[in-house]
XYZ file of C-alpha atoms in Angstrom:
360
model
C 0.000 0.000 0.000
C 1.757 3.397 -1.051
C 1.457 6.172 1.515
C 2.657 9.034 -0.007
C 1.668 11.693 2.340
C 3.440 10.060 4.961
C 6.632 12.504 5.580
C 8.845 13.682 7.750
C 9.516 17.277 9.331
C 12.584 18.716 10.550
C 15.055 18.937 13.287
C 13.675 15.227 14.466
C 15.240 13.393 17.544
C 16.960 9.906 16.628
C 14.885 7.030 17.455
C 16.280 4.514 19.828
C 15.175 0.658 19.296
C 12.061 0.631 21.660
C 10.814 3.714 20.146
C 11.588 2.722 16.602
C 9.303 -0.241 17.802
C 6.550 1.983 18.589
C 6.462 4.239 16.277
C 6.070 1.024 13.498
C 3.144 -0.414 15.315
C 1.818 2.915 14.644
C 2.577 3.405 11.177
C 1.207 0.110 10.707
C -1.936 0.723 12.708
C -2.631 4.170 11.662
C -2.163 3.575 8.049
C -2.931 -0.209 7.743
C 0.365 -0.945 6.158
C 2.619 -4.222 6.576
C 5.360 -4.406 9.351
C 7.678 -4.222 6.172
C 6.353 -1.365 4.773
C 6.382 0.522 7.968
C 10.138 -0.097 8.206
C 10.799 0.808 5.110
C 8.786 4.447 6.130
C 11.262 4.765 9.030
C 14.120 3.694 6.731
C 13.802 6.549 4.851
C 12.782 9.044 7.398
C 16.153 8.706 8.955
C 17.822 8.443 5.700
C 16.256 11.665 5.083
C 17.462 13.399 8.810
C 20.550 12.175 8.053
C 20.790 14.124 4.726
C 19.369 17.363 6.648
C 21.800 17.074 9.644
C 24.572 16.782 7.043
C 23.840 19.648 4.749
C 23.228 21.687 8.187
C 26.733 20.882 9.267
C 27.797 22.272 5.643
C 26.041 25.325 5.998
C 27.757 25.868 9.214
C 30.966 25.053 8.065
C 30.870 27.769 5.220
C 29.522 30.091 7.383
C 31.978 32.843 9.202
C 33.078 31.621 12.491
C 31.502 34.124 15.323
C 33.511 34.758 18.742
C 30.960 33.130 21.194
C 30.839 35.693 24.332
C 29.163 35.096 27.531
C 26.551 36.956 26.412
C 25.982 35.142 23.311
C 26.406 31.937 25.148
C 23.345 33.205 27.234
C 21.233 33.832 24.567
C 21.915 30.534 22.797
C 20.572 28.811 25.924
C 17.727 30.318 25.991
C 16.651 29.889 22.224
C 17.708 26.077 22.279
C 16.515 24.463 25.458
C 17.585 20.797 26.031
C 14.080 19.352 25.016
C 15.207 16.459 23.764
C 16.748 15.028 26.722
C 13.395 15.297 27.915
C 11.338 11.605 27.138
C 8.687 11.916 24.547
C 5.541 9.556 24.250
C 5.335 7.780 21.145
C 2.281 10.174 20.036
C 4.441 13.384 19.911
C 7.395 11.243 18.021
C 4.699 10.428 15.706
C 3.890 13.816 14.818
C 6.866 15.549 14.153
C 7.941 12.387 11.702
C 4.582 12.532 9.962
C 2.524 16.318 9.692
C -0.988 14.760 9.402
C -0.340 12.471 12.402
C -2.747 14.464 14.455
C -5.636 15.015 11.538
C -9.023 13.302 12.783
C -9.870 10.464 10.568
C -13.508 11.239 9.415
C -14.082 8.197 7.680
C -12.554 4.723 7.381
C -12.946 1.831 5.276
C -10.900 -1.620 5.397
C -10.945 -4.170 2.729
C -14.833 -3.496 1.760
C -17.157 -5.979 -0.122
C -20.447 -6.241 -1.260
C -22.223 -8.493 -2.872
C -26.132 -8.265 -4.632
C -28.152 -12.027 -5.050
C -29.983 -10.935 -7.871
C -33.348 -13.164 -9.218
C -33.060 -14.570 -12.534
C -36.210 -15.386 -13.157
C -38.846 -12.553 -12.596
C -41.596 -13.203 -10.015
C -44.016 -10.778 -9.735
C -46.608 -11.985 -7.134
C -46.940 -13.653 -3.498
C -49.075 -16.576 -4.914
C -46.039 -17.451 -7.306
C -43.386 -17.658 -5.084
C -45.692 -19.659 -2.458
C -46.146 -22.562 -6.301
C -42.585 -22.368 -6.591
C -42.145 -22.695 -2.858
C -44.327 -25.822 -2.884
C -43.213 -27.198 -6.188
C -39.775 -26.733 -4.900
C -39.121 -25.258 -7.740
C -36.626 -23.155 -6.911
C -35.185 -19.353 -8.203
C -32.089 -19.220 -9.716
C -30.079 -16.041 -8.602
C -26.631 -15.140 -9.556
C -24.908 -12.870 -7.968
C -23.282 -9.158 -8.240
C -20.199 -8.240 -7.377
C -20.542 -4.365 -6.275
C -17.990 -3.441 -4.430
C -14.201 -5.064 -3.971
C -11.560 -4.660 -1.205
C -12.512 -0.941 -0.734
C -10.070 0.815 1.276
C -9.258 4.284 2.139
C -9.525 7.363 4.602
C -10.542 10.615 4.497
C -9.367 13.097 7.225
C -11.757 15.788 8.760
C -12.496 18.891 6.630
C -11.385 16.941 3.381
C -14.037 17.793 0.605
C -13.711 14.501 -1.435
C -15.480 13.884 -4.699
C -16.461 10.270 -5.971
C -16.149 9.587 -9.760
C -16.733 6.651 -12.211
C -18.448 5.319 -14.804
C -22.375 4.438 -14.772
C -22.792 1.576 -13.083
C -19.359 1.821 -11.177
C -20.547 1.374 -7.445
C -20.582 4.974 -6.135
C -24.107 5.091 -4.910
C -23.855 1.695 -3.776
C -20.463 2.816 -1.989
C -22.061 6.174 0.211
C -25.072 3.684 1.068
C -22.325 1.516 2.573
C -21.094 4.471 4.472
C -24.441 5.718 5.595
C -25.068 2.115 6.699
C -28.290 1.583 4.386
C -25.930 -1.355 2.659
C -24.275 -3.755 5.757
C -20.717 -4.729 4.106
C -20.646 -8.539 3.471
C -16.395 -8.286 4.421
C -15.010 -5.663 5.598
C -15.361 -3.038 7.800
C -16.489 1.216 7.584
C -15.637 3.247 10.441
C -17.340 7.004 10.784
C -16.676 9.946 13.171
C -19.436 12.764 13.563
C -23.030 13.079 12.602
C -23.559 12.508 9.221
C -26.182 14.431 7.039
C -26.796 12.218 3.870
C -28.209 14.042 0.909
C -29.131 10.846 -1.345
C -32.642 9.954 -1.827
C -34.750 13.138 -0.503
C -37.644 11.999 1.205
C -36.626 8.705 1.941
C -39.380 7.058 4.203
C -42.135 9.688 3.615
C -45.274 8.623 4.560
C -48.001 10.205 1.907
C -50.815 10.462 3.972
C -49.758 12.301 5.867
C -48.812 16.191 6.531
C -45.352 18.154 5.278
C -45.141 18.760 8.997
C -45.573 15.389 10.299
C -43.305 14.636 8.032
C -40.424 16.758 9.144
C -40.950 14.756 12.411
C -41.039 11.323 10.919
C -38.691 12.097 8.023
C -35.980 13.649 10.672
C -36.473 10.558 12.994
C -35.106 8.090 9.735
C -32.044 10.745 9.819
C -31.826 10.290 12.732
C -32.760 13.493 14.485
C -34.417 13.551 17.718
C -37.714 14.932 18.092
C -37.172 17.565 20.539
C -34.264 18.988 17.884
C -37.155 18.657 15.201
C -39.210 20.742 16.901
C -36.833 23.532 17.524
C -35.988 23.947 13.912
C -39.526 23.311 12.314
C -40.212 26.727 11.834
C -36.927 27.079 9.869
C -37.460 24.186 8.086
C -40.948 24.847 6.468
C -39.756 28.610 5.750
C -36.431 27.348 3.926
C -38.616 24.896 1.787
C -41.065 27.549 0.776
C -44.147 25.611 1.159
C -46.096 27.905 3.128
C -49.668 26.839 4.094
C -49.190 23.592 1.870
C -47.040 22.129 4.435
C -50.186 21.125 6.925
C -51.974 19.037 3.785
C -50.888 15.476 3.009
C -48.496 15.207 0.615
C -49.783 12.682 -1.466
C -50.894 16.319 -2.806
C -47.602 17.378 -3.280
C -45.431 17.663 -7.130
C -42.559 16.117 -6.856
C -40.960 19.282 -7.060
C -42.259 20.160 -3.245
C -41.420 17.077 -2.347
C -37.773 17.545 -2.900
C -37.778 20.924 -1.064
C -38.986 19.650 1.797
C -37.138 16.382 2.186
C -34.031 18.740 0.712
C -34.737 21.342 4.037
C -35.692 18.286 6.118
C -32.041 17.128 5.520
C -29.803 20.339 5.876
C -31.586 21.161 8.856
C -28.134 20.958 10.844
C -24.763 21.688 9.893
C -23.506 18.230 9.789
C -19.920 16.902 10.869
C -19.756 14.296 7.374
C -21.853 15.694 4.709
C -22.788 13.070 1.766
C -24.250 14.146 -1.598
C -25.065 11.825 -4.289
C -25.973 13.990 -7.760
C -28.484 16.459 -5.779
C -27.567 20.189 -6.277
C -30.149 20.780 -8.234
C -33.566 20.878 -6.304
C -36.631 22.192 -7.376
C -37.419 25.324 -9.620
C -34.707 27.766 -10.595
C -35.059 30.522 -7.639
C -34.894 27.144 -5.315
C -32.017 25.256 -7.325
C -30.061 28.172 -6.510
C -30.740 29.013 -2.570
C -29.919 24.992 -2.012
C -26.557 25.154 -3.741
C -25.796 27.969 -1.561
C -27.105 26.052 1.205
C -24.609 23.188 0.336
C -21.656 25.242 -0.211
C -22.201 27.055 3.050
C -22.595 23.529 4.868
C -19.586 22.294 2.952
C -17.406 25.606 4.745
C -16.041 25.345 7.947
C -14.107 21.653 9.605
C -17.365 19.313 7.498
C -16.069 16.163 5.439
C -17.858 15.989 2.241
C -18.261 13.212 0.509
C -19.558 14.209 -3.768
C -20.435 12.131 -6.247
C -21.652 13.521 -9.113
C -21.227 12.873 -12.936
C -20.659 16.355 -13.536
C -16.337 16.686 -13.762
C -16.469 20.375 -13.872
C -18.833 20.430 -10.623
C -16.238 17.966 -8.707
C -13.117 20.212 -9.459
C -14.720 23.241 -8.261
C -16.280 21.990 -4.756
C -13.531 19.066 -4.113
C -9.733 19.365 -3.153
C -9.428 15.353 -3.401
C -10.866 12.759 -5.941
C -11.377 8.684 -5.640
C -12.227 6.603 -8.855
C -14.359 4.056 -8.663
C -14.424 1.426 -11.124
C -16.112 -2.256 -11.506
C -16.487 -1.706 -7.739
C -12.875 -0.941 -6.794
C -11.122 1.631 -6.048
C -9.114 3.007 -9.691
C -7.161 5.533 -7.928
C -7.239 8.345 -5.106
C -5.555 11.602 -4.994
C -6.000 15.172 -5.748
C -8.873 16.429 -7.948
C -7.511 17.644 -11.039
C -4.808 15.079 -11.198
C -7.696 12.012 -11.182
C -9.935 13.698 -13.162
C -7.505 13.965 -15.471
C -6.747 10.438 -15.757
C -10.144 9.644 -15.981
C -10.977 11.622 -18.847
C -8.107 10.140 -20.887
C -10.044 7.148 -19.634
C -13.047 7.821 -20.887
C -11.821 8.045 -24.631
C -12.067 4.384 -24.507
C -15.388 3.848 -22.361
C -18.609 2.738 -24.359
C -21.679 4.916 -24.931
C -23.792 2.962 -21.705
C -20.732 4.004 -19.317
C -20.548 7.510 -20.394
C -24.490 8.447 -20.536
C -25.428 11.556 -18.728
C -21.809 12.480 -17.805
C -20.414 15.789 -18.480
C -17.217 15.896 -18.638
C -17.091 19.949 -19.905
């Protein structure tokens, strides 16, 4: 696994056995790398001190030799206390040999896989499956896979967008995340409330009221009712519905329906913020005031997660890309530099994969 952020800063203490020990158990826990790779990371972070220490000695030796008074000897003390006799934990080690040591890991996902058992045969009633059931006859399925050995991390305050061809696994990937999907192997690890923006209006009960709604709508995402209640009055004026919101909405266009499930689920400024293809909600004047609402959600420390089949869209709101293809992860890195790749990509990809994309 390459770990190419992982560097080193300067002026670093020299690591004695035991700590060289325990600062590889966490390189290899932090970044889920082998004991060999993590010794090859502290091979060449002392390879690299070395270097500095020796080109600082140079420096020093082509510099003009100052008479050291008392004085000066006073006020070299004082600017270079003996910290390093002092013993460090393995924690502080940690972070002067690698800057993001400290960053809060938002999300996490080891070795990921998911797998659909799809019918091949289509039954459309409860009376037919109960014959076959009898008759023992039974439903040949095959199976799907839709995602492989996912694996990555993304740090708090990363805005991260997720691209690939139709059919790829992204949507399948944030329900993972969100935990609509349970991973068949693997494991997903998230930090924060999450705000997901993927199917607005998910669990909407037509018979009922827009307002009732906002209460049973907010209880699927997870909000509590006595935070529902504080914010309903923001909520109904945000999604413009006026005296609409206290008829059912089996009443409603579908139009309404995604303003209020749209200012059902930005209700709070989340601490992971997931958005599958949904910046544009409702009529023009409304389109507008929730891409505003996103962008202001997506300011500040909140992780966002983007997928979107709009390239243009992904370089302007992301700072970090992940391709997704055939269910595994293509390659990760910084936005332009994937997108990039995957346009050259995409020179090659058949009409069905690139439908609806915009690459321009």
């Amino acid at each position: 696994m390459k770990n190419n952020h992982i560097t080193s800063k300067k002026h670093t203490t020299k690591l004695n056995p035991q700590q060289k020990e325990l600062v590889k158990k966490k390189l290899m826990d932090k970044y889920d790398i082998t004991e060999e790779e993590a010794e090859n990371v502290l091979l060449k972070l002392e390879k690299k001190q070395d270097n500095e220490k020796s080109n600082k000695t140079l420096r020093k030796s082509n510099n003009k030799i100052i008479k050291k008074t008392p004085e000066t000897l006073k006020n070299t003390t004082k600017e270079n206390p003996q910290q390093d006799k002092s013993p460090k934990n393995v924690d502080s080690i940690m972070a002067e040999l690698i800057p993001d040591y400290n960053q809060q890991v938002s999300i996490e996902l080891k070795n990921v896989d998911l797998t659909f058992e799809v019918d091949n045969e289509k039954v459309d009633t409860i009376k037919e499956t109960f014959i076959r059931t009898i008759k023992r006859d039974n439903i040949k399925t095959f199976k799907i896979h839709a995602l492989n050995n996912i694996s990555f991390k993304i740090y708090k305050g990363e805005k991260v967008g997720i691209i690939g061809y139709n059919g790829a696994g992204k949507s399948t990937l944030l329900n993972v995340i969100t935990g609509i999907y349970p991973p068949d192997k693997g494991s997903v690890k998230t930090n924060g409330r999450i705000s997901p923006l993927l199917t607005l209006g998910a669990g909407f009960d037509h018979n009922y009221s827009g307002r009732k709604n906002i209460i049973l709508n907010g209880a699927v995402l997870g909000y509590s009712k006595e935070f529902l209640e504080t914010k309903i009055d923001e909520i109904i004026e945000f999604s413009e519905l006026g005296d609409f919101i206290d008829i059912p909405i089996k009443n409603y266009s579908s139009g309404m329906l995604a303003k209020l499930g749209f200012s059902i689920a930005t209700a709070v400024n989340p601490d992971i913020l997931i958005i599958d293809e949904i910046l544009g909600v409702g009529d023009v004047n409304f389109s507008k005031k929730s891409r505003d609402k996103i962008k202001s959600l997506m300011g500040g420390g909140t992780t966002v997660l983007f997928v979107s089949h709009s390239i243009p869209q992904v370089r302007e709101l992301c700072d970090k890309a992940i391709w997704i293809d055939n269910g595994c992860v293509r390659e990760i890195g910084e936005v332009n530099v994937v997108c990039d790749h995957y346009l050259k990509d995409a020179e090659n990809a058949s009409n069905a994969q690139l439908a609806n994309i915009q690459f321009r």
